[in-house]
Short mmCIF file of C-alpha atoms in Angstrom, two decimals:
data_model
loop_
_atom_site.label_atom_id
_atom_site.label_comp_id
_atom_site.label_asym_id
_atom_site.label_seq_id
_atom_site.Cartn_x
_atom_site.Cartn_y
_atom_site.Cartn_z
CA MET A 1 23.76 91.88 98.53
CA GLY A 2 24.66 94.20 95.72
CA ALA A 3 28.34 94.35 94.87
CA TYR A 4 29.20 91.44 97.13
CA LEU A 5 28.46 87.75 97.13
CA SER A 6 26.01 86.51 99.73
CA GLU A 7 28.90 84.53 101.23
CA PRO A 8 32.64 84.99 100.68
CA VAL A 9 34.58 82.56 98.51
CA THR A 10 37.23 81.39 100.96
CA GLU A 11 38.75 78.67 98.78
CA LYS A 12 42.39 79.57 98.34
CA HIS A 13 44.66 79.04 95.39
CA SER A 14 48.05 78.53 97.01
CA GLU A 15 51.50 77.47 95.96
CA GLU A 16 54.93 77.08 97.47
CA GLY A 17 58.40 76.16 96.34
CA GLU A 18 62.07 77.02 96.28
CA LEU A 19 63.89 79.10 93.70
CA TYR A 20 67.58 78.53 94.25
CA SER A 21 67.98 79.20 97.99
CA LEU A 22 64.75 81.20 98.35
CA ALA A 23 61.68 79.58 99.86
CA PHE A 24 58.37 81.16 98.91
CA GLY A 25 54.70 80.65 99.47
CA ALA A 26 51.66 82.46 98.12
CA SER A 27 47.91 82.38 98.50
CA ALA A 28 45.08 84.09 96.63
CA MET A 29 41.47 84.31 97.79
CA GLN A 30 38.47 85.80 96.02
CA GLY A 31 36.68 86.74 99.23
CA TRP A 32 33.50 88.78 99.01
CA ARG A 33 34.13 90.03 95.49
CA ARG A 34 32.02 88.64 92.67
CA SER A 35 35.10 87.72 90.65
CA MET A 36 38.80 87.16 91.24
CA GLU A 37 41.02 89.68 89.44
CA ASP A 38 44.44 89.14 91.09
CA GLU A 39 47.37 87.26 89.61
CA HIS A 40 50.83 86.41 90.91
CA ILE A 41 53.98 84.61 89.83
CA ALA A 42 57.24 83.18 91.19
CA VAL A 43 59.73 82.07 88.55
CA LYS A 44 63.41 81.74 87.72
CA LEU A 45 64.61 83.98 84.90
CA ASP A 46 67.16 83.10 82.25
CA VAL A 47 70.44 84.97 82.30
CA PRO A 48 72.32 85.32 79.00
CA PRO A 49 75.62 83.43 79.24
CA GLU A 50 77.49 86.39 77.79
CA ALA A 51 76.22 88.61 80.61
CA GLY A 52 78.34 86.70 83.11
CA GLY A 53 75.74 87.39 85.75
CA LEU A 54 73.63 90.54 85.66
CA GLN A 55 75.77 93.56 86.53
CA GLY A 56 78.44 91.11 87.61
CA GLN A 57 76.31 90.07 90.57
CA SER A 58 74.90 86.62 89.96
CA SER A 59 73.60 84.23 87.36
CA GLU A 60 70.73 83.38 89.72
CA VAL A 61 67.74 85.62 89.04
CA CYS A 62 64.24 85.13 90.45
CA MET A 63 61.09 87.10 89.74
CA PHE A 64 58.22 87.48 92.20
CA ALA A 65 55.18 89.60 91.36
CA VAL A 66 51.59 90.43 92.28
CA TRP A 67 49.09 92.07 89.94
CA ASP A 68 45.77 93.42 91.19
CA GLY A 69 43.27 93.74 88.35
CA HIS A 70 40.38 96.16 88.01
CA GLY A 71 37.63 96.28 85.43
CA GLY A 72 38.16 92.56 84.87
CA HIS A 73 40.87 89.96 85.35
CA GLU A 74 42.07 89.92 81.77
CA VAL A 75 44.90 92.48 81.92
CA ALA A 76 46.39 90.96 85.08
CA LYS A 77 46.28 87.54 83.43
CA PHE A 78 47.83 88.88 80.24
CA VAL A 79 50.69 90.49 82.17
CA LYS A 80 51.30 87.32 84.17
CA ASN A 81 51.57 85.33 80.95
CA HIS A 82 53.96 87.71 79.19
CA MET A 83 56.02 89.90 81.50
CA ALA A 84 58.75 87.45 82.52
CA ASN A 85 59.42 86.34 78.96
CA GLU A 86 59.37 89.87 77.56
CA LEU A 87 61.73 91.04 80.29
CA THR A 88 64.42 88.54 79.40
CA LYS A 89 64.24 89.55 75.71
CA LEU A 90 65.03 93.21 76.37
CA ASN A 91 68.47 94.54 75.50
CA GLU A 92 68.60 96.31 78.85
CA TYR A 93 68.15 93.04 80.69
CA GLN A 94 70.66 91.19 78.56
CA GLN A 95 73.20 93.96 79.12
CA GLY A 96 72.71 93.87 82.89
CA ASP A 97 70.67 97.08 83.27
CA VAL A 98 68.07 95.63 85.63
CA GLU A 99 66.38 98.89 86.58
CA GLY A 100 66.14 100.02 82.97
CA ALA A 101 64.73 96.64 81.97
CA LEU A 102 62.05 96.77 84.66
CA VAL A 103 60.90 100.20 83.56
CA LYS A 104 60.84 99.17 79.92
CA VAL A 105 58.94 95.93 80.46
CA PHE A 106 56.13 97.74 82.28
CA HIS A 107 55.61 99.93 79.22
CA ARG A 108 56.10 96.93 76.96
CA MET A 109 52.96 95.41 78.45
CA ASP A 110 50.95 98.46 77.38
CA ASP A 111 52.50 98.36 73.92
CA MET A 112 51.35 94.77 73.53
CA LEU A 113 47.84 95.60 74.78
CA TRP A 114 47.43 98.20 72.04
CA THR A 115 47.94 95.57 69.32
CA ASP A 116 45.19 93.55 67.65
CA ALA A 117 46.83 90.38 68.96
CA GLY A 118 46.76 91.77 72.48
CA VAL A 119 43.09 92.70 72.25
CA GLU A 120 42.26 89.26 70.84
CA GLU A 121 44.05 87.58 73.72
CA LEU A 122 42.24 89.73 76.27
CA ASN A 123 38.91 88.88 74.67
CA SER A 124 39.72 85.19 74.96
CA TYR A 125 40.19 85.65 78.72
CA LYS A 126 36.91 87.53 79.01
CA SER A 127 35.05 84.59 77.51
CA ARG A 128 36.38 82.26 80.20
CA PRO A 129 35.41 82.13 83.86
CA SER A 130 37.56 84.27 86.12
CA PRO A 131 40.42 82.36 87.78
CA GLN A 132 38.59 81.62 91.01
CA GLY A 133 35.18 81.19 92.54
CA GLU A 134 31.89 81.82 90.79
CA GLY A 135 33.21 83.68 87.78
CA ASP A 136 32.69 87.20 86.58
CA ALA A 137 29.14 88.27 87.31
CA ARG A 138 29.64 91.99 86.80
CA GLY A 139 26.82 92.33 84.32
CA SER A 140 24.30 90.09 86.04
CA ALA A 141 22.14 92.88 87.41
CA GLY A 142 22.00 94.86 84.18
CA ARG A 143 22.95 98.50 83.78
CA GLY A 144 19.55 99.94 84.50
CA GLY A 145 19.00 98.75 88.03
CA ALA A 146 20.92 101.33 90.02
CA ASP A 147 19.25 103.38 92.71
CA ALA A 148 19.90 107.02 91.81
CA ASP A 149 19.80 107.95 95.48
CA SER A 150 22.64 105.55 96.25
CA GLN A 151 24.83 107.14 93.56
CA SER A 152 24.24 110.64 94.89
CA THR A 153 24.83 109.37 98.43
CA LYS A 154 28.14 107.88 97.31
CA GLN A 155 29.24 111.16 95.76
CA MET A 156 28.25 113.09 98.85
CA LEU A 157 30.11 110.73 101.16
CA ASP A 158 33.20 110.63 98.95
CA PHE A 159 33.33 114.41 99.17
CA PHE A 160 32.70 114.37 102.93
CA PHE A 161 35.40 111.80 103.65
CA GLN A 162 37.84 113.69 101.45
CA HIS A 163 37.33 116.73 103.70
CA LEU A 164 38.01 114.52 106.71
CA MET A 165 41.20 113.17 105.16
CA GLU A 166 42.41 116.67 104.33
CA SER A 167 42.01 117.65 107.97
CA GLN A 168 44.01 114.61 109.10
CA GLY A 169 47.17 115.64 107.24
CA PRO A 170 49.17 113.33 104.95
CA LYS A 171 47.17 110.52 103.42
CA THR A 172 48.00 106.88 103.82
CA GLY A 173 48.46 104.28 101.15
CA ALA A 174 44.84 103.18 101.61
CA ASP A 175 43.31 106.54 100.76
CA GLN A 176 42.86 105.44 97.20
CA GLU A 177 42.57 101.88 96.04
CA GLY A 178 43.65 100.59 92.67
CA GLU A 179 40.27 100.42 91.03
CA SER A 180 37.77 102.40 89.03
CA GLU A 181 34.79 104.18 90.52
CA GLU A 182 32.63 101.65 88.77
CA GLU A 183 34.39 99.03 90.90
CA ALA A 184 34.33 101.05 94.09
CA ALA A 185 31.10 99.29 95.00
CA ALA A 186 33.12 96.19 95.74
CA THR A 187 34.98 97.93 98.53
CA GLY A 188 32.11 100.05 99.71
CA THR A 189 28.55 99.57 100.93
CA PRO A 190 26.04 98.34 98.36
CA SER A 191 23.04 99.46 100.37
CA SER A 192 21.44 102.77 99.48
CA SER A 193 20.70 103.35 103.15
CA VAL A 194 23.08 105.67 104.95
CA ASP A 195 22.37 103.74 108.16
CA ASP A 196 24.31 100.78 106.78
CA ILE A 197 27.43 102.76 106.04
CA GLY A 198 29.02 103.81 109.30
CA LEU A 199 32.35 105.59 109.55
CA PRO A 200 35.51 104.41 107.82
CA ARG A 201 37.94 102.68 110.11
CA LEU A 202 41.22 104.20 111.15
CA ARG A 203 44.24 102.20 110.07
CA ALA A 204 47.92 102.43 110.84
CA ALA A 205 50.13 103.53 108.00
CA ASP A 206 53.82 103.32 107.45
CA VAL A 207 54.16 103.17 103.71
CA GLY A 208 56.77 105.29 102.03
CA ARG A 209 57.09 108.73 103.56
CA ASN A 210 53.71 108.72 105.33
CA THR A 211 53.29 107.97 109.01
CA GLY A 212 50.59 108.21 111.66
CA LEU A 213 46.88 107.55 111.43
CA ALA A 214 44.56 108.77 108.72
CA LEU A 215 41.01 108.15 107.63
CA ARG A 216 40.54 105.77 104.76
CA ALA A 217 38.56 107.19 101.87
CA SER A 218 35.11 105.70 101.71
CA THR A 219 34.07 104.08 98.46
CA ILE A 220 30.33 103.70 98.67
CA GLY A 221 28.45 102.35 95.69
CA THR A 222 26.03 99.89 94.19
CA GLU A 223 26.42 96.84 92.06
CA ASP A 224 25.64 99.07 89.10
CA ASP A 225 29.03 100.74 89.60
CA GLU A 226 31.00 97.54 89.18
CA GLU A 227 30.82 97.45 85.37
CA ALA A 228 34.32 97.90 83.96
CA GLU A 229 35.36 101.48 83.22
CA GLY A 230 34.84 102.61 79.65
CA LYS A 231 32.02 100.22 78.74
CA ASP A 232 29.11 102.07 77.19
CA ARG A 233 25.57 102.05 78.48
CA ALA A 234 22.74 101.08 76.20
CA ASP A 235 22.16 104.74 75.32
CA GLY A 236 25.78 105.13 74.25
CA LYS A 237 26.94 107.32 77.13
CA ASP A 238 29.82 106.55 79.44
CA GLU A 239 29.05 106.36 83.12
CA GLU A 240 31.34 109.33 83.65
CA ASP A 241 29.01 111.45 81.49
CA GLU A 242 26.13 110.76 83.88
CA LYS A 243 27.68 111.33 87.26
CA GLY A 244 26.16 114.75 87.74
CA GLY A 245 28.05 117.10 90.00
CA GLU A 246 28.72 120.75 89.30
CA PRO A 247 26.36 122.74 87.05
CA THR A 248 27.40 122.90 83.43
CA PRO A 249 27.85 126.31 81.79
CA GLY A 250 24.50 127.84 80.94
CA SER A 251 22.48 125.63 83.28
CA LYS A 252 19.80 127.21 85.43
CA ASP A 253 21.81 126.49 88.58
CA GLU A 254 24.98 128.15 87.35
CA GLY A 255 26.17 131.04 89.47
CA LYS A 256 23.81 130.45 92.39
CA GLU A 257 26.57 129.49 94.81
CA PRO A 258 27.34 132.28 97.32
CA GLU A 259 30.64 133.97 96.60
CA ASP A 260 32.05 133.47 100.09
CA LYS A 261 31.24 129.76 100.01
CA ALA A 262 32.92 129.38 96.65
CA GLU A 263 36.05 131.03 98.00
CA ALA A 264 36.05 128.78 101.07
CA ASP A 265 35.69 125.66 98.94
CA SER A 266 38.43 126.86 96.66
CA ALA A 267 40.76 127.21 99.63
CA SER A 268 40.05 123.63 100.70
CA PHE A 269 40.11 122.17 97.20
CA PRO A 270 42.00 124.59 94.97
CA ARG A 271 41.50 122.34 91.92
CA SER A 272 37.91 121.25 92.56
CA ARG A 273 36.56 123.70 89.98
CA THR A 274 37.92 121.48 87.23
CA PRO A 275 35.15 119.98 85.05
CA ASN A 276 34.04 116.67 86.52
CA VAL A 277 33.15 114.92 83.28
CA CYS A 278 35.56 112.62 81.48
CA THR A 279 35.53 113.24 77.73
CA LEU A 280 38.28 110.81 76.72
CA PRO A 281 37.39 108.55 73.78
CA ASN A 282 36.82 104.92 74.57
CA VAL A 283 39.27 102.20 73.57
CA LYS A 284 39.06 98.44 73.24
CA VAL A 285 41.06 97.72 76.41
CA THR A 286 39.14 99.02 79.42
CA ALA A 287 40.63 96.89 82.20
CA GLY A 288 43.91 97.41 84.01
CA CYS A 289 46.02 96.21 86.90
CA THR A 290 48.53 97.36 89.45
CA SER A 291 51.99 95.80 89.25
CA VAL A 292 54.55 95.17 91.96
CA VAL A 293 57.48 93.13 90.66
CA SER A 294 60.58 92.01 92.52
CA LEU A 295 63.77 90.63 91.04
CA VAL A 296 66.28 88.94 93.31
CA VAL A 297 69.63 89.03 91.54
CA GLY A 298 72.10 87.23 93.74
CA MET A 299 72.28 89.38 96.88
CA ARG A 300 70.55 92.40 95.39
CA LEU A 301 66.81 93.00 95.61
CA TYR A 302 65.00 95.14 93.04
CA VAL A 303 61.37 96.22 93.28
CA ALA A 304 59.41 97.98 90.54
CA ASN A 305 55.95 99.27 91.38
CA ALA A 306 53.07 100.99 89.59
CA GLY A 307 49.87 101.40 91.61
CA ASP A 308 49.01 100.47 95.16
CA SER A 309 50.09 96.88 95.52
CA ARG A 310 53.12 96.81 97.76
CA ALA A 311 56.44 95.16 98.62
CA VAL A 312 57.85 95.21 102.15
CA LEU A 313 61.18 93.83 103.36
CA CYS A 314 61.65 92.58 106.91
CA ARG A 315 65.07 93.74 108.08
CA GLY A 316 65.87 92.67 111.62
CA GLY A 317 62.17 92.56 112.47
CA GLN A 318 61.47 96.05 111.13
CA ALA A 319 59.39 96.81 108.05
CA LEU A 320 61.29 98.45 105.22
CA ALA A 321 59.01 99.75 102.45
CA MET A 322 60.33 98.75 99.05
CA SER A 323 57.53 100.52 97.17
CA GLU A 324 55.35 103.57 97.53
CA ASP A 325 51.68 103.67 96.65
CA HIS A 326 50.81 105.95 93.73
CA LYS A 327 47.91 108.22 94.65
CA PRO A 328 46.28 110.80 92.37
CA MET A 329 46.36 113.53 95.03
CA ASP A 330 50.16 113.33 95.39
CA GLU A 331 51.67 116.47 93.90
CA ARG A 332 53.83 114.80 91.29
CA GLU A 333 50.96 112.55 90.20
CA LEU A 334 48.46 115.41 90.13
CA SER A 335 50.83 117.61 88.17
CA ARG A 336 51.27 114.95 85.49
CA ILE A 337 47.53 114.27 85.29
CA GLU A 338 46.62 117.92 84.89
CA LYS A 339 49.40 118.60 82.40
CA VAL A 340 47.68 116.35 79.84
CA GLY A 341 44.22 117.74 80.54
CA GLY A 342 43.01 115.36 83.24
CA PHE A 343 41.61 116.19 86.64
CA VAL A 344 41.31 114.62 90.07
CA ASN A 345 38.01 115.09 91.86
CA PRO A 346 37.74 115.74 95.63
CA ALA A 347 37.40 112.00 96.24
CA GLY A 348 40.82 111.44 94.67
CA ARG A 349 39.62 109.92 91.40
CA VAL A 350 41.31 110.59 88.07
CA ASN A 351 38.74 112.09 85.70
CA GLY A 352 36.17 111.18 88.33
CA ASN A 353 36.79 107.47 87.89
CA LEU A 354 40.10 105.73 88.65
CA ASN A 355 41.47 106.15 92.14
CA LEU A 356 45.02 105.21 91.23
CA SER A 357 47.44 107.14 89.09
CA ARG A 358 49.68 104.39 87.69
CA SER A 359 48.77 101.02 86.26
CA LEU A 360 49.19 98.64 83.36
CA GLY A 361 46.32 98.71 80.90
CA ASP A 362 43.66 101.42 81.40
CA LEU A 363 44.50 102.53 77.87
CA LYS A 364 41.73 105.11 77.80
CA TYR A 365 43.99 107.32 79.90
CA LYS A 366 47.07 106.78 77.72
CA GLN A 367 46.12 108.53 74.47
CA SER A 368 47.92 111.87 74.84
CA PRO A 369 50.70 112.78 72.36
CA VAL A 370 53.36 112.58 75.07
CA SER A 371 55.80 109.92 76.24
CA PRO A 372 54.51 106.84 78.08
CA ALA A 373 55.88 108.19 81.36
CA GLU A 374 53.88 111.41 80.95
CA GLN A 375 50.47 109.86 80.31
CA MET A 376 47.52 110.70 82.55
CA ILE A 377 47.63 107.19 83.98
CA THR A 378 51.12 105.85 83.39
CA ALA A 379 52.71 102.44 83.60
CA GLU A 380 56.00 104.07 84.60
CA PRO A 381 57.22 102.24 87.73
CA ASP A 382 59.28 103.52 90.58
CA VAL A 383 62.26 101.21 91.00
CA LYS A 384 64.17 100.68 94.22
CA HIS A 385 66.99 98.33 95.08
CA VAL A 386 68.85 97.27 98.19
CA ASP A 387 71.75 94.94 98.80
CA LEU A 388 70.52 92.13 101.00
CA GLN A 389 72.04 91.97 104.48
CA PRO A 390 72.34 89.09 106.95
CA ASP A 391 69.38 90.38 108.97
CA ASP A 392 67.05 90.58 105.95
CA GLU A 393 64.62 87.81 106.82
CA PHE A 394 61.81 87.88 104.26
CA MET A 395 59.83 89.97 101.81
CA ILE A 396 56.07 90.37 101.50
CA LEU A 397 54.33 91.13 98.22
CA ALA A 398 50.59 91.74 98.41
CA CYS A 399 47.68 93.58 96.86
CA ASP A 400 45.72 96.28 98.63
CA GLY A 401 43.19 93.74 99.87
CA ILE A 402 45.87 92.91 102.45
CA TRP A 403 47.33 96.39 102.93
CA ASP A 404 43.90 97.91 103.57
CA CYS A 405 43.79 95.76 106.68
CA LEU A 406 47.42 95.70 107.88
CA SER A 407 50.16 98.28 108.06
CA ASN A 408 53.61 97.34 106.81
CA GLN A 409 54.82 96.63 110.33
CA GLU A 410 51.70 94.70 111.27
CA ALA A 411 52.17 92.47 108.24
CA VAL A 412 55.84 91.92 109.10
CA ASP A 413 54.94 91.04 112.69
CA PHE A 414 52.22 88.67 111.47
CA VAL A 415 54.62 86.78 109.21
CA ARG A 416 57.62 86.85 111.53
CA SER A 417 55.81 85.42 114.54
CA ARG A 418 54.47 82.52 112.48
CA LEU A 419 57.79 81.75 110.83
CA ALA A 420 59.16 81.48 114.37
CA GLU A 421 56.47 78.86 115.05
CA GLY A 422 57.71 76.81 112.12
CA LYS A 423 54.87 77.59 109.72
CA SER A 424 55.57 77.70 106.01
CA PRO A 425 55.26 80.84 103.87
CA LYS A 426 52.23 79.29 102.14
CA GLU A 427 50.47 78.56 105.43
CA ILE A 428 51.18 82.06 106.65
CA SER A 429 49.83 83.62 103.45
CA GLU A 430 46.65 81.57 103.78
CA GLU A 431 46.24 82.57 107.42
CA CYS A 432 46.73 86.21 106.56
CA CYS A 433 43.95 86.11 103.97
CA ASP A 434 41.60 84.64 106.57
CA HIS A 435 42.79 87.17 109.14
CA CYS A 436 41.99 90.09 106.84
CA LEU A 437 38.62 88.79 105.63
CA SER A 438 35.71 90.83 106.93
CA GLU A 439 32.76 89.10 108.55
CA ASP A 440 30.55 91.60 106.76
CA PRO A 441 32.09 94.24 104.48
CA ARG A 442 28.95 96.35 104.77
CA LYS A 443 29.86 97.00 108.38
CA THR A 444 33.54 97.75 107.70
CA THR A 445 33.14 100.20 104.81
CA GLY A 446 34.51 97.55 102.48
CA ILE A 447 37.65 96.83 104.50
CA GLY A 448 38.31 93.10 104.25
CA GLY A 449 35.93 92.71 101.32
CA ASP A 450 38.44 92.82 98.48
CA ASN A 451 40.31 90.11 96.59
CA MET A 452 43.41 89.13 98.55
CA THR A 453 46.78 87.90 97.36
CA MET A 454 49.85 87.56 99.53
CA MET A 455 53.30 86.16 98.81
CA VAL A 456 56.11 85.61 101.32
CA VAL A 457 59.68 85.11 100.13
CA VAL A 458 62.09 83.93 102.84
CA PHE A 459 65.74 84.98 102.67
CA SER A 460 66.78 83.67 106.08
CA GLN A 461 65.24 82.51 109.32
CA GLY A 462 67.31 85.03 111.32
#
């Protein structure tokens, strides 16, 4: 069935434990995807004795994190294996500057990926089966088997749904998922028949500053799209070079568009006249991952986020967003992307490919002669912190496979009601994965067809 398995892999890789006074549980499920690309961690961190407790708060520091990979599982796995250790080695961390340390360690991951040792380690992960299920079968169908009609249908529908989203007002955190267009098949409809597609579902949204209902962007594709971004075809061309789209200068179709229509389109998409072909040189590291990382330092909670995985705190039964999804169409993201020569197409994809604007890895988009924070796709995280209060009950960390299906408040309600029944964080995380799993992702426009990872960290039972 194209980009999906014939049946979902529902085996879960779960864990639970206690770090100091914090109980946690996590579960990861491959689902309908042909490989598992998520990673997560829960670990105590060392505190230098001379620090006397970070920022004078506590000598008890815990790290919880979820990484959602795209283009392969190798970058997420690399980050899981290195981030905690690299964090504790930073001067900022040792001097008690937690926020500065979190920002620096995100960029440190990219620095390590640029090295020969980093590339060698990634290649070693590629040669192994993916962490769960049937392994990475991205190349099983070959690169030449795509239906050209399905690709053009996907482009047409991406453009159509973008118009719908524009008319709905502010976009939700699910408008763009943290993956490349080549991977969009795994959250879309593999069939080339429009009859199989249907309309995208409406979902509640309460992430960051956005509220209300909005249409989720459709990501329709074929299994041919799932190859990791940046990998060359047999003829040496990138997939981005073959996407078609607007006429190139000097082509026989150039200038045929009626002037009034061009003006109308320009009003709807003022930047849509940007060239829709990515010309960035390829690099050895083509995969990437989102990163949502939480540090609990005594009674202070820090969250650093790059991408569209998410952290949510339950405070007195209400969802408090501790992170904000990074979407290419947001003004500050778009401004940064365009400043270094990139573009975002009407479907919200950077250079016509990635539909997130911040990540670890994705080094193809990090070659400009500017600072790491100013790169087209940047690892620069937003960092938030709150002082924990008596009515702070638990925190949820999850990838977009969960957040595509549940709003922040829905997830909080799901967890809270089950904690009240005496269920453990691990059991609840497992139940949530099952709850979000689609019976058939072809009928839900990919909703419920993604990898799923959820972690619940309990502060108090209220």
